[in-house]
mmCIF file of N, CA, C and O in Angstrom:
data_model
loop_
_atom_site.group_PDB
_atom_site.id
_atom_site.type_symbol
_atom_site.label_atom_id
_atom_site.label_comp_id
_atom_site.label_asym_id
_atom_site.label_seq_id
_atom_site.Cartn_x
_atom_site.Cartn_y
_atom_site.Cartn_z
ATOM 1 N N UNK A 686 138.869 83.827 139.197
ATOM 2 C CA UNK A 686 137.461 83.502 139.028
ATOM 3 C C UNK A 686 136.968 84.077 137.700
ATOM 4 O O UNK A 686 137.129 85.264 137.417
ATOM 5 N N UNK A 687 136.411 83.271 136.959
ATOM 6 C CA UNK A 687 136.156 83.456 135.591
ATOM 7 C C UNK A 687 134.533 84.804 135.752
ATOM 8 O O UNK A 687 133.697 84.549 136.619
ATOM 9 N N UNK A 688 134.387 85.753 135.084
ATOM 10 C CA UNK A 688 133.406 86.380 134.923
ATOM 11 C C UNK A 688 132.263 85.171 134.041
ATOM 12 O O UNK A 688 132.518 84.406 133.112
ATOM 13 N N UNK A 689 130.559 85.488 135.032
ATOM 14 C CA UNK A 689 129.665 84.903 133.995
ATOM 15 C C UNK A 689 129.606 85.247 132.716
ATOM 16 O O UNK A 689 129.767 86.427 132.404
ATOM 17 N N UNK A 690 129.340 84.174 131.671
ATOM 18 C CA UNK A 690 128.924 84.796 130.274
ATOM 19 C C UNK A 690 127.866 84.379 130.004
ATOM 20 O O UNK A 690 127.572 83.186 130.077
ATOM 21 N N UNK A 691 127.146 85.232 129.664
ATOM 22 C CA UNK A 691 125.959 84.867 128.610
ATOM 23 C C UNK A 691 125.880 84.136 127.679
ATOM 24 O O UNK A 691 126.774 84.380 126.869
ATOM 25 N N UNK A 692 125.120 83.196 127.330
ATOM 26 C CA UNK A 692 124.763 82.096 125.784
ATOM 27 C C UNK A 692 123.943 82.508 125.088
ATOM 28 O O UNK A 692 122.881 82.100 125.557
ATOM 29 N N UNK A 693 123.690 83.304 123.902
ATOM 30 C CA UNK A 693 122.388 83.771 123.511
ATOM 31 C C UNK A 693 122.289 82.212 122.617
ATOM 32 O O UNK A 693 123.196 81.682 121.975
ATOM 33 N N UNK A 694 120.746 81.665 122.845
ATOM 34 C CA UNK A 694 120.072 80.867 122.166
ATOM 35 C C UNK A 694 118.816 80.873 121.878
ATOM 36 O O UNK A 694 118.039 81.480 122.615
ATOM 37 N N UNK A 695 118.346 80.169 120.698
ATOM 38 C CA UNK A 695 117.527 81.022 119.877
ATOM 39 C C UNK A 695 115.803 80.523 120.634
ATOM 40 O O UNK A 695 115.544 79.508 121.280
ATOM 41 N N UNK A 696 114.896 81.645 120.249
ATOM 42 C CA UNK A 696 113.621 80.548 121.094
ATOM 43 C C UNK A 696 113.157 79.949 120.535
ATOM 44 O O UNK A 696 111.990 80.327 120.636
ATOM 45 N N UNK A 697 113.189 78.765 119.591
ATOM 46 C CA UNK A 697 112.420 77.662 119.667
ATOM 47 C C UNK A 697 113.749 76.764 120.517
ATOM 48 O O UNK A 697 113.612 75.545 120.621
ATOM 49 N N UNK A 698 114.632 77.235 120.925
ATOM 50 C CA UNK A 698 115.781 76.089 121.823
ATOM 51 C C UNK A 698 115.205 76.211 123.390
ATOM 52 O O UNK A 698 115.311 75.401 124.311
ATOM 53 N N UNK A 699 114.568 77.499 123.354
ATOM 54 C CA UNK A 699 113.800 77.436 124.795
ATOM 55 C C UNK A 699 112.796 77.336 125.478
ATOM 56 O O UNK A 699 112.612 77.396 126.693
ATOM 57 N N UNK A 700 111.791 77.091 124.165
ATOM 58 C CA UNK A 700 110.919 76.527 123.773
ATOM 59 C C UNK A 700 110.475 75.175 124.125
ATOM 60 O O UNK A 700 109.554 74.741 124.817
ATOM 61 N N UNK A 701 111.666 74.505 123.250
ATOM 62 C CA UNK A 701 112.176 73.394 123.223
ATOM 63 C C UNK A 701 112.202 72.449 125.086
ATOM 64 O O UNK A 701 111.684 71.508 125.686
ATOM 65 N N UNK A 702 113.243 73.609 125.268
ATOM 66 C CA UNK A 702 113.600 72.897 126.833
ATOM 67 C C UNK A 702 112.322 73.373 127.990
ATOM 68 O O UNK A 702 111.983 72.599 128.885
ATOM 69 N N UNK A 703 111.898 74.296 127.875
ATOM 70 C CA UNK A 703 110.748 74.907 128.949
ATOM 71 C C UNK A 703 109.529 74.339 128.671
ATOM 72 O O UNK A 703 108.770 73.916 129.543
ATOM 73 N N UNK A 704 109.218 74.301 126.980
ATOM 74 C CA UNK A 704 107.460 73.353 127.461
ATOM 75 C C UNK A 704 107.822 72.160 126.575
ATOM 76 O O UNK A 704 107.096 71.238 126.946
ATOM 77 N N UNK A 705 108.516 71.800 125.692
ATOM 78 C CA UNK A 705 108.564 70.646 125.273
ATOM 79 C C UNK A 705 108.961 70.739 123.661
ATOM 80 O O UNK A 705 108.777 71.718 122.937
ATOM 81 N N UNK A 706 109.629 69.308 123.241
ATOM 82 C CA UNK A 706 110.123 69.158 121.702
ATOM 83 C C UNK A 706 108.604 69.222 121.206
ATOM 84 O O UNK A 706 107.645 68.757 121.821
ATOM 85 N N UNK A 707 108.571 69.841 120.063
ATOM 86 C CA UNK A 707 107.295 69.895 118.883
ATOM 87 C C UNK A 707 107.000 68.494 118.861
ATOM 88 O O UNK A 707 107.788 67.577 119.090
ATOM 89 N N UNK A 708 105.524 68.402 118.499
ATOM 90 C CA UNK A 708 105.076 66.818 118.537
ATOM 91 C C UNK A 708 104.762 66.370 119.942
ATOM 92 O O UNK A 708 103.892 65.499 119.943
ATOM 93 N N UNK A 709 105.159 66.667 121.014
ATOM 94 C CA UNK A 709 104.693 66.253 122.334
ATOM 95 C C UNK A 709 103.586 66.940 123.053
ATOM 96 O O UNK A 709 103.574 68.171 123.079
ATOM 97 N N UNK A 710 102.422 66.071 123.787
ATOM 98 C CA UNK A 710 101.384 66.705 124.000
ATOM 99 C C UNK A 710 101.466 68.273 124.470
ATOM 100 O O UNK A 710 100.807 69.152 123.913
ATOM 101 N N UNK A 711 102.386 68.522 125.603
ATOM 102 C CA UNK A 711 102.941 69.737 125.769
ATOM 103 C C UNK A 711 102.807 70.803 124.963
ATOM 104 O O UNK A 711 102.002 71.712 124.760
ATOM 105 N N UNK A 712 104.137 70.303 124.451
ATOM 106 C CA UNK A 712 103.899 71.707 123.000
ATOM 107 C C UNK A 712 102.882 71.753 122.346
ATOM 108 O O UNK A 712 102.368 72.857 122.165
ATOM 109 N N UNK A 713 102.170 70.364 121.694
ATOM 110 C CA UNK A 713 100.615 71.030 121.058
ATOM 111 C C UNK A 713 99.762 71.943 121.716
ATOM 112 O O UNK A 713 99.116 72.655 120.948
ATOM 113 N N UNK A 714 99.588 72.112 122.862
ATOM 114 C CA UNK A 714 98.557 72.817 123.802
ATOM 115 C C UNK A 714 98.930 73.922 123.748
ATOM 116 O O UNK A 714 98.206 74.740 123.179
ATOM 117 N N UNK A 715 100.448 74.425 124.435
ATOM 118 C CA UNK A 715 101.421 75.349 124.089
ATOM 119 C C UNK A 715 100.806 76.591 122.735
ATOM 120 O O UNK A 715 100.227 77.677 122.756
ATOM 121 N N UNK A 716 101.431 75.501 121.485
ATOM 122 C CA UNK A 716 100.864 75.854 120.219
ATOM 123 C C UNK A 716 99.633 76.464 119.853
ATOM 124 O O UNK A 716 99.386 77.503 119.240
ATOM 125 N N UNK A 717 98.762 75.397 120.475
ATOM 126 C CA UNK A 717 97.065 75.842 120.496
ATOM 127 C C UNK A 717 96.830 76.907 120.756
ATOM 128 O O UNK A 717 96.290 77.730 120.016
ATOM 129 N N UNK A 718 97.333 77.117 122.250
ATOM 130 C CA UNK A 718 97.086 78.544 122.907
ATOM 131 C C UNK A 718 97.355 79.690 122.605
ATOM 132 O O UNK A 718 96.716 80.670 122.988
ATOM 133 N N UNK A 719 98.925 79.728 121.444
ATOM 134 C CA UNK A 719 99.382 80.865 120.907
ATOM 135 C C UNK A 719 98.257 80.910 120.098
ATOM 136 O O UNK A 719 97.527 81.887 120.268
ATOM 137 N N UNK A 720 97.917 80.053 119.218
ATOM 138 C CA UNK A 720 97.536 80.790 117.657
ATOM 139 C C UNK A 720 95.973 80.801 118.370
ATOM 140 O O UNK A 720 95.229 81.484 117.666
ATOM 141 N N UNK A 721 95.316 80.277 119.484
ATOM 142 C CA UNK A 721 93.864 80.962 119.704
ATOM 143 C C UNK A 721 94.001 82.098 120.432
ATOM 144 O O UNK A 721 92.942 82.653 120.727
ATOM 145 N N UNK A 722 95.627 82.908 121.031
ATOM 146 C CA UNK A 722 95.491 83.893 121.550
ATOM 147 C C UNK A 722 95.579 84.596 120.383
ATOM 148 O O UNK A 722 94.669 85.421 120.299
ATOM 149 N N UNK A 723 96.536 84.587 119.184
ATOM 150 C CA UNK A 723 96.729 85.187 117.860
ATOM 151 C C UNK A 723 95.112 85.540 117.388
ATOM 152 O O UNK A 723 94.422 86.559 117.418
ATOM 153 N N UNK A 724 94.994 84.758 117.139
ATOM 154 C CA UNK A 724 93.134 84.801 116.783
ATOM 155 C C UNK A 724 92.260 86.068 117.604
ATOM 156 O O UNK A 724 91.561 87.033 117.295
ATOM 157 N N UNK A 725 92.703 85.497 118.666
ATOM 158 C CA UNK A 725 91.449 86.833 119.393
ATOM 159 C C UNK A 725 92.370 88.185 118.916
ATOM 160 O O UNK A 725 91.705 89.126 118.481
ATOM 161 N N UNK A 726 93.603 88.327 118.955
ATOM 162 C CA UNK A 726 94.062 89.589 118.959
ATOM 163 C C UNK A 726 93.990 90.358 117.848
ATOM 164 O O UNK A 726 93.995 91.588 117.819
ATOM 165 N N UNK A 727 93.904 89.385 116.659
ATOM 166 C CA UNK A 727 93.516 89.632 115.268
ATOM 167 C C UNK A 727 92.344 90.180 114.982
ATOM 168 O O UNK A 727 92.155 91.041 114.122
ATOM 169 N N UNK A 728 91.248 89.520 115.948
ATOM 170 C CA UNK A 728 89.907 89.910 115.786
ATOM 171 C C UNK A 728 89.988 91.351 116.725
ATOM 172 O O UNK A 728 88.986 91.949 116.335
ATOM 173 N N UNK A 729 90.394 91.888 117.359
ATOM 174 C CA UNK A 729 90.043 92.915 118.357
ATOM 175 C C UNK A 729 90.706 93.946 117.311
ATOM 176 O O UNK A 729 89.934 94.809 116.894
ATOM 177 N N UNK A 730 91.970 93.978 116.850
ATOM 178 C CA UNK A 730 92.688 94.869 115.556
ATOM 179 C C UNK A 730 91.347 95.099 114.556
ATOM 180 O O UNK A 730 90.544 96.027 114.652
ATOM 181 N N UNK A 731 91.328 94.193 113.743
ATOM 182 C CA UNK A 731 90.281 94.516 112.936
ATOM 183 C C UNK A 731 89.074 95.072 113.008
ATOM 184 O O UNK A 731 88.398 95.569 112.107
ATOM 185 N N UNK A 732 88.784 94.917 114.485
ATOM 186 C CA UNK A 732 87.223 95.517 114.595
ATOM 187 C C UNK A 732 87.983 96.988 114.895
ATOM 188 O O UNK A 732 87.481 97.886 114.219
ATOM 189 N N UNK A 733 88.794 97.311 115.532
ATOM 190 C CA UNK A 733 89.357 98.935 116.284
ATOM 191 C C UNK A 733 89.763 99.001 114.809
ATOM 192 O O UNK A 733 88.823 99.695 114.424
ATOM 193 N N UNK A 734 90.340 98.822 113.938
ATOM 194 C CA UNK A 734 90.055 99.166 112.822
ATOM 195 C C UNK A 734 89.289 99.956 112.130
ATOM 196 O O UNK A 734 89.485 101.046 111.592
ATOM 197 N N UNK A 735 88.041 98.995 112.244
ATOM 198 C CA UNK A 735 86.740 99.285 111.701
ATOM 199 C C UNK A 735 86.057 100.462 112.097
ATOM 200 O O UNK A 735 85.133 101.055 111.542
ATOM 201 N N UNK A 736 86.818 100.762 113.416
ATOM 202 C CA UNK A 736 86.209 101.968 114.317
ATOM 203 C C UNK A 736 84.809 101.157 114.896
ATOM 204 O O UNK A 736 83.720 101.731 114.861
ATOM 205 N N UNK A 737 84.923 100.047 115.322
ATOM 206 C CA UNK A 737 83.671 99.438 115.887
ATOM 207 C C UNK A 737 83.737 99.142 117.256
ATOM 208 O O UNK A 737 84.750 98.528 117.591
ATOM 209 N N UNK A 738 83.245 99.308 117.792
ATOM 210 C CA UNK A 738 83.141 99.160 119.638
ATOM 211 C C UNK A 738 82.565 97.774 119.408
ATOM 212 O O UNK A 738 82.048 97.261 118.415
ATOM 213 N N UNK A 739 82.865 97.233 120.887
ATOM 214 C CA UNK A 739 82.717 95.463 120.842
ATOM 215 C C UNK A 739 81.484 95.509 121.084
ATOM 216 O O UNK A 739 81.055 94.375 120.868
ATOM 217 N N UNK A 740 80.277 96.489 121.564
ATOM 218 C CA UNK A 740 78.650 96.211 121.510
ATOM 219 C C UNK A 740 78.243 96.447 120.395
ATOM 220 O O UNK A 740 77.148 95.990 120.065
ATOM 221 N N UNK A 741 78.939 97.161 119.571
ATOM 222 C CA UNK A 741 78.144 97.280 117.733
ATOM 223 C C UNK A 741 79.079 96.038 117.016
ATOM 224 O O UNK A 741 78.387 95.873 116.011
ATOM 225 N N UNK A 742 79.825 95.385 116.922
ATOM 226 C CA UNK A 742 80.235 94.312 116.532
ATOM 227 C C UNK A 742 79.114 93.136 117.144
ATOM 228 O O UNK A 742 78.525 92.165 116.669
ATOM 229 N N UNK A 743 79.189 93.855 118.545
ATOM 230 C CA UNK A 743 78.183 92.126 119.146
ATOM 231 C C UNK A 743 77.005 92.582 118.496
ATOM 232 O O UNK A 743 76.281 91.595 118.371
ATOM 233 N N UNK A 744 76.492 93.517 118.054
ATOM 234 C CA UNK A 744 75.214 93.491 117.642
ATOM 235 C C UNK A 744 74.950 92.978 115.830
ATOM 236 O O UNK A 744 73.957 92.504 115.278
ATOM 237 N N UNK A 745 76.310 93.331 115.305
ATOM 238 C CA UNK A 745 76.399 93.004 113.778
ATOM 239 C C UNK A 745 76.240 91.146 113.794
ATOM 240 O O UNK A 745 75.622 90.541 112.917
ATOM 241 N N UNK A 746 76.975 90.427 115.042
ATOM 242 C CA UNK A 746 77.065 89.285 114.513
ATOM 243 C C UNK A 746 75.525 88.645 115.578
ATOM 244 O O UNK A 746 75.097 87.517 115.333
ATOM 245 N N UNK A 747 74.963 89.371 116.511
ATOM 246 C CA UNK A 747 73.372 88.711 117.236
ATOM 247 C C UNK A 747 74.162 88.327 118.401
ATOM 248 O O UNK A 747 73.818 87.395 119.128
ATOM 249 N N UNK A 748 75.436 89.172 118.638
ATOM 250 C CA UNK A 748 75.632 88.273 120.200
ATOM 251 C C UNK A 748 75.649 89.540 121.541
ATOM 252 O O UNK A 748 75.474 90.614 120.966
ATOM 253 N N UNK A 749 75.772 89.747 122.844
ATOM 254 C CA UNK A 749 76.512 90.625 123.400
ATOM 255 C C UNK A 749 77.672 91.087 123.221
ATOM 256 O O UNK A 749 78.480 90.548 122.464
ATOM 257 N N UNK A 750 77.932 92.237 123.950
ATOM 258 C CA UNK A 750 78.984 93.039 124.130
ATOM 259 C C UNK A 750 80.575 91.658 125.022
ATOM 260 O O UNK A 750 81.793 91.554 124.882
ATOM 261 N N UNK A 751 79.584 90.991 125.787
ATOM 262 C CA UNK A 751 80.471 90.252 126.769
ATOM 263 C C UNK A 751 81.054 89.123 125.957
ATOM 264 O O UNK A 751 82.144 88.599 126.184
ATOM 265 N N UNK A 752 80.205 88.794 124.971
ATOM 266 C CA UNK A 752 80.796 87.805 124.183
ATOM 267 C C UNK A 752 81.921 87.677 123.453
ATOM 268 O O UNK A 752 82.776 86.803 123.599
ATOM 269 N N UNK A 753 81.911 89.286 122.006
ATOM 270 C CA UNK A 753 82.626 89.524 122.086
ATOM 271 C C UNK A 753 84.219 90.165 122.742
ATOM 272 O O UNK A 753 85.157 90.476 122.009
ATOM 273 N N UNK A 754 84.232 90.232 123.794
ATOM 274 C CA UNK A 754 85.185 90.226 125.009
ATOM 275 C C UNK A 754 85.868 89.274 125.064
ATOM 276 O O UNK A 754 87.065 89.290 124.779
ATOM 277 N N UNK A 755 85.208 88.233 125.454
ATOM 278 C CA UNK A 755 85.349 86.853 125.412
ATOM 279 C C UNK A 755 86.387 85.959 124.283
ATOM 280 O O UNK A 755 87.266 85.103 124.384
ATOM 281 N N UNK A 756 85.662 86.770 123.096
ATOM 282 C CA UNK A 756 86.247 86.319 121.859
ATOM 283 C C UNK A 756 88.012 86.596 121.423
ATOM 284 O O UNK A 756 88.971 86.005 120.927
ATOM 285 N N UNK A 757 87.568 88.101 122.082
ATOM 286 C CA UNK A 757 88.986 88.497 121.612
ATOM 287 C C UNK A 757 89.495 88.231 122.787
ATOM 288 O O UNK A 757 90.639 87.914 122.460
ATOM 289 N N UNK A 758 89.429 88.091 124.477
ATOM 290 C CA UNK A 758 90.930 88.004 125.123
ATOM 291 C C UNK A 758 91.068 85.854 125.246
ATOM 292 O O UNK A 758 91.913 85.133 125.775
ATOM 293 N N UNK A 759 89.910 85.572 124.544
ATOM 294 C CA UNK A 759 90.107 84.419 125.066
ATOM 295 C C UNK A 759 89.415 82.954 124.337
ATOM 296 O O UNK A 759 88.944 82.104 125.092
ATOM 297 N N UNK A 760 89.403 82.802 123.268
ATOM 298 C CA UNK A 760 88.828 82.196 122.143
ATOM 299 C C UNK A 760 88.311 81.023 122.423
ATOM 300 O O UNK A 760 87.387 80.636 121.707
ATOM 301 N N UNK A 761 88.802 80.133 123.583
ATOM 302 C CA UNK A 761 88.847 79.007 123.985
ATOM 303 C C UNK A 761 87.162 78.172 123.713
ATOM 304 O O UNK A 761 86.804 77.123 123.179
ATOM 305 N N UNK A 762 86.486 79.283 124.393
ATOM 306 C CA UNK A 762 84.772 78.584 124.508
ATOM 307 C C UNK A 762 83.942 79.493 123.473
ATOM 308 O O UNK A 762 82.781 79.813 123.732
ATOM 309 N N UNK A 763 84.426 79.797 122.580
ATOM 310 C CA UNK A 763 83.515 80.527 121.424
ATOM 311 C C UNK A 763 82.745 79.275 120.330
ATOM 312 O O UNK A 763 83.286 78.194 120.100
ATOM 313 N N UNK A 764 81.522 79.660 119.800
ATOM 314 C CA UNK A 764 81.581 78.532 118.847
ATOM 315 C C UNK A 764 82.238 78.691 117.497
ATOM 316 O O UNK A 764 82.975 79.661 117.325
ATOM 317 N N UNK A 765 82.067 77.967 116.689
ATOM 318 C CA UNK A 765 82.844 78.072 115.943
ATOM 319 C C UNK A 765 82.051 79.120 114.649
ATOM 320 O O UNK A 765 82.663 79.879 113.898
ATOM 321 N N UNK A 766 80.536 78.887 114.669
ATOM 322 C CA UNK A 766 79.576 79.636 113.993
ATOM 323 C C UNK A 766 79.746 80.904 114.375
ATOM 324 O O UNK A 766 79.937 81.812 113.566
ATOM 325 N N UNK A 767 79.692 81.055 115.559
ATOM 326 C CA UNK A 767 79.909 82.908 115.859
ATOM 327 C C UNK A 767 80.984 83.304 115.187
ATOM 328 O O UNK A 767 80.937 84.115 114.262
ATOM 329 N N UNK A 768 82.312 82.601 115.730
ATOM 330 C CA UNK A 768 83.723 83.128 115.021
ATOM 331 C C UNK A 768 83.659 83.470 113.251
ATOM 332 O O UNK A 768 84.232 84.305 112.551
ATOM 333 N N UNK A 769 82.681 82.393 112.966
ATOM 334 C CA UNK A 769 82.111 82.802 111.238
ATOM 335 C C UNK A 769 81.845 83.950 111.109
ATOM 336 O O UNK A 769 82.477 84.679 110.344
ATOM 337 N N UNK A 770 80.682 84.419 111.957
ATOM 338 C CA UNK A 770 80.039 85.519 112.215
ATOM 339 C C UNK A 770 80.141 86.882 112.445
ATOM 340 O O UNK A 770 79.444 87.831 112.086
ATOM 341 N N UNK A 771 81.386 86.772 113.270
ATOM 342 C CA UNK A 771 82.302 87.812 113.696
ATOM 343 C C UNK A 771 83.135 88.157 112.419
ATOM 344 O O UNK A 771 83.289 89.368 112.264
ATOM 345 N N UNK A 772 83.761 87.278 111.379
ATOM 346 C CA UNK A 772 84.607 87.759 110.867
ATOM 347 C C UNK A 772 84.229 88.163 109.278
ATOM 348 O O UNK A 772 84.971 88.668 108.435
ATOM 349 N N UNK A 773 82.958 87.807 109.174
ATOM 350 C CA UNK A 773 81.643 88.125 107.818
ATOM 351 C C UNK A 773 81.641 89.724 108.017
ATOM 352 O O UNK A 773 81.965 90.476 107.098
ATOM 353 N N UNK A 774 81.063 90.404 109.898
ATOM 354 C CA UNK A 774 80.415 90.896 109.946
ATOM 355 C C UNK A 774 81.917 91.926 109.805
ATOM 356 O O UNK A 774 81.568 93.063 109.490
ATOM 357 N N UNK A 775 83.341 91.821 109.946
ATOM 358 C CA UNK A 775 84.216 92.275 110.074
ATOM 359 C C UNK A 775 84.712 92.308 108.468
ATOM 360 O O UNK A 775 85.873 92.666 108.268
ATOM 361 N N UNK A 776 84.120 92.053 107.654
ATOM 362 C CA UNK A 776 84.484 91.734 106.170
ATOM 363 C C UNK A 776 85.972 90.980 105.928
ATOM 364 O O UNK A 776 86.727 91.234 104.990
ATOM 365 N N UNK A 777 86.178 90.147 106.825
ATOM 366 C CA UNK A 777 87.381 89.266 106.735
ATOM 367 C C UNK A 777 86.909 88.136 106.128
ATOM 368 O O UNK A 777 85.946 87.429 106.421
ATOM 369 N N UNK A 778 87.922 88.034 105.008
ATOM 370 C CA UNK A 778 88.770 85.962 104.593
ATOM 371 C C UNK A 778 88.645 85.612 105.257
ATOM 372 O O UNK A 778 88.527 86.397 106.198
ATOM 373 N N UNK A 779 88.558 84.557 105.500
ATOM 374 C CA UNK A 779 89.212 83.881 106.533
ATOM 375 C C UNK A 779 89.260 82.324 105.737
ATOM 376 O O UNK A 779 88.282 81.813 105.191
ATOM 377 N N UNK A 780 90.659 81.702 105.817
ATOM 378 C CA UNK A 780 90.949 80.158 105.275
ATOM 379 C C UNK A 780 91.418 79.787 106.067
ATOM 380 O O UNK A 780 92.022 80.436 106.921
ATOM 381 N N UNK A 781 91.178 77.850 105.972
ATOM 382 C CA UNK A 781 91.943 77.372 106.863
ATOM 383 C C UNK A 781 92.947 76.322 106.165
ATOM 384 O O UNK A 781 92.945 76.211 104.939
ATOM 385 N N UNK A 782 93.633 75.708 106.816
ATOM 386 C CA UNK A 782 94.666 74.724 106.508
ATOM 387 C C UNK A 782 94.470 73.415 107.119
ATOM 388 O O UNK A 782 94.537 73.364 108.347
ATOM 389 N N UNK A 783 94.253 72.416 106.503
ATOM 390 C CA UNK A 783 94.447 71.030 107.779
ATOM 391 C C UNK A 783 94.740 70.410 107.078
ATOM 392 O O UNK A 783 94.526 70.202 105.884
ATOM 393 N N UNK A 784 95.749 69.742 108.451
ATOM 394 C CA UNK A 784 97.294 69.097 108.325
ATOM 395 C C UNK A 784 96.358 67.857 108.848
ATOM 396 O O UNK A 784 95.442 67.922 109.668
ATOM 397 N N UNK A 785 96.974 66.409 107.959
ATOM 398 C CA UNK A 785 96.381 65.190 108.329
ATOM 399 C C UNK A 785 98.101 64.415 108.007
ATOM 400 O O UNK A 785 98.626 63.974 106.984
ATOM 401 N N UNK A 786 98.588 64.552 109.524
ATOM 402 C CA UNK A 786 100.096 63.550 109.304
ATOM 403 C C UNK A 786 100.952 64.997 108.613
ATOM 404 O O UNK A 786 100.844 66.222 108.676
ATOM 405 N N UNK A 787 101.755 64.070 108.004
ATOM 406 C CA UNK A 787 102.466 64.720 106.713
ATOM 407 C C UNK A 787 101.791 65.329 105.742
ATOM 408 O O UNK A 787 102.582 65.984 105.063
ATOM 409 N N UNK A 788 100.545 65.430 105.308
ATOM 410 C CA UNK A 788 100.047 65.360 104.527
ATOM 411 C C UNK A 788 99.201 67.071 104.729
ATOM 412 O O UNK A 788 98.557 67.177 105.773
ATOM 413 N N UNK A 789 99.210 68.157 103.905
ATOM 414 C CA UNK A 789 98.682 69.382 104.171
ATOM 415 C C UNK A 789 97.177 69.589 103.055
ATOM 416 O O UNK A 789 97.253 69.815 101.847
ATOM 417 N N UNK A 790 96.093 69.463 103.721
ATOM 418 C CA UNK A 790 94.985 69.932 102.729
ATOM 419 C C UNK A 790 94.720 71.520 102.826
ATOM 420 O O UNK A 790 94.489 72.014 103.929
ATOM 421 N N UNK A 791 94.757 72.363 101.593
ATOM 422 C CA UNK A 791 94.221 73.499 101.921
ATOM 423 C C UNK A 791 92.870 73.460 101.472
ATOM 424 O O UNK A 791 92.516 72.653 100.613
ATOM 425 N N UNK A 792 91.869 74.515 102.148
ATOM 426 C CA UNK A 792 90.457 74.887 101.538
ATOM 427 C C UNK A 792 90.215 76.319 101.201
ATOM 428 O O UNK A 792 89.135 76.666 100.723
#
């Protein structure tokens, strides 16, 4: 009887097979979800950074304490003006990229 072996393969191959090939509705959502969880986690670093508690941040950008909460574990229903707001009041860049097809515009 042969001993099991292990296959190490790489993760976008499991990726691949568990939520779906890139380009399929699947994986876009997938995708989405990483980089709006990336986002909030980015924003929560920078403010603990700042040495700012999430009620003096909510107060720099005019929102609650709960909002920002919100923002960082979960980006999904934020507007997009606050997220401005948040990251002015955090003295962050912030650029974006959009992809139309093949085709990459930066701003």
């Amino acid at each position: 009887m042969e001993a099991n072996r292990l296959q190490t393969v790489s993760l976008d191959t499991m990726i691949d097979k568990h939520i779906g090939k890139s380009g399929t509705a699947k994986r876009d959502a997938f995708e989405n979800e990483l980089r709006i969880d990336l986002l909030g986690k980015a924003i929560k670093q920078a403010r603990q950074e700042r040495n700012l508690t999430q009620e003096q941040l909510g107060e720099l950008v005019g929102v609650q304490k709960a909002q920002i909460s919100k923002i960082e574990n979960s980006i999904k229903n934020a507007r997009f003006e606050t997220l401005l707001k948040v990251f002015d009041a955090l003295g962050a860049t912030v650029s974006f990229n959009v992809e139309l097809k093949d085709e990459k515009l930066a701003y």
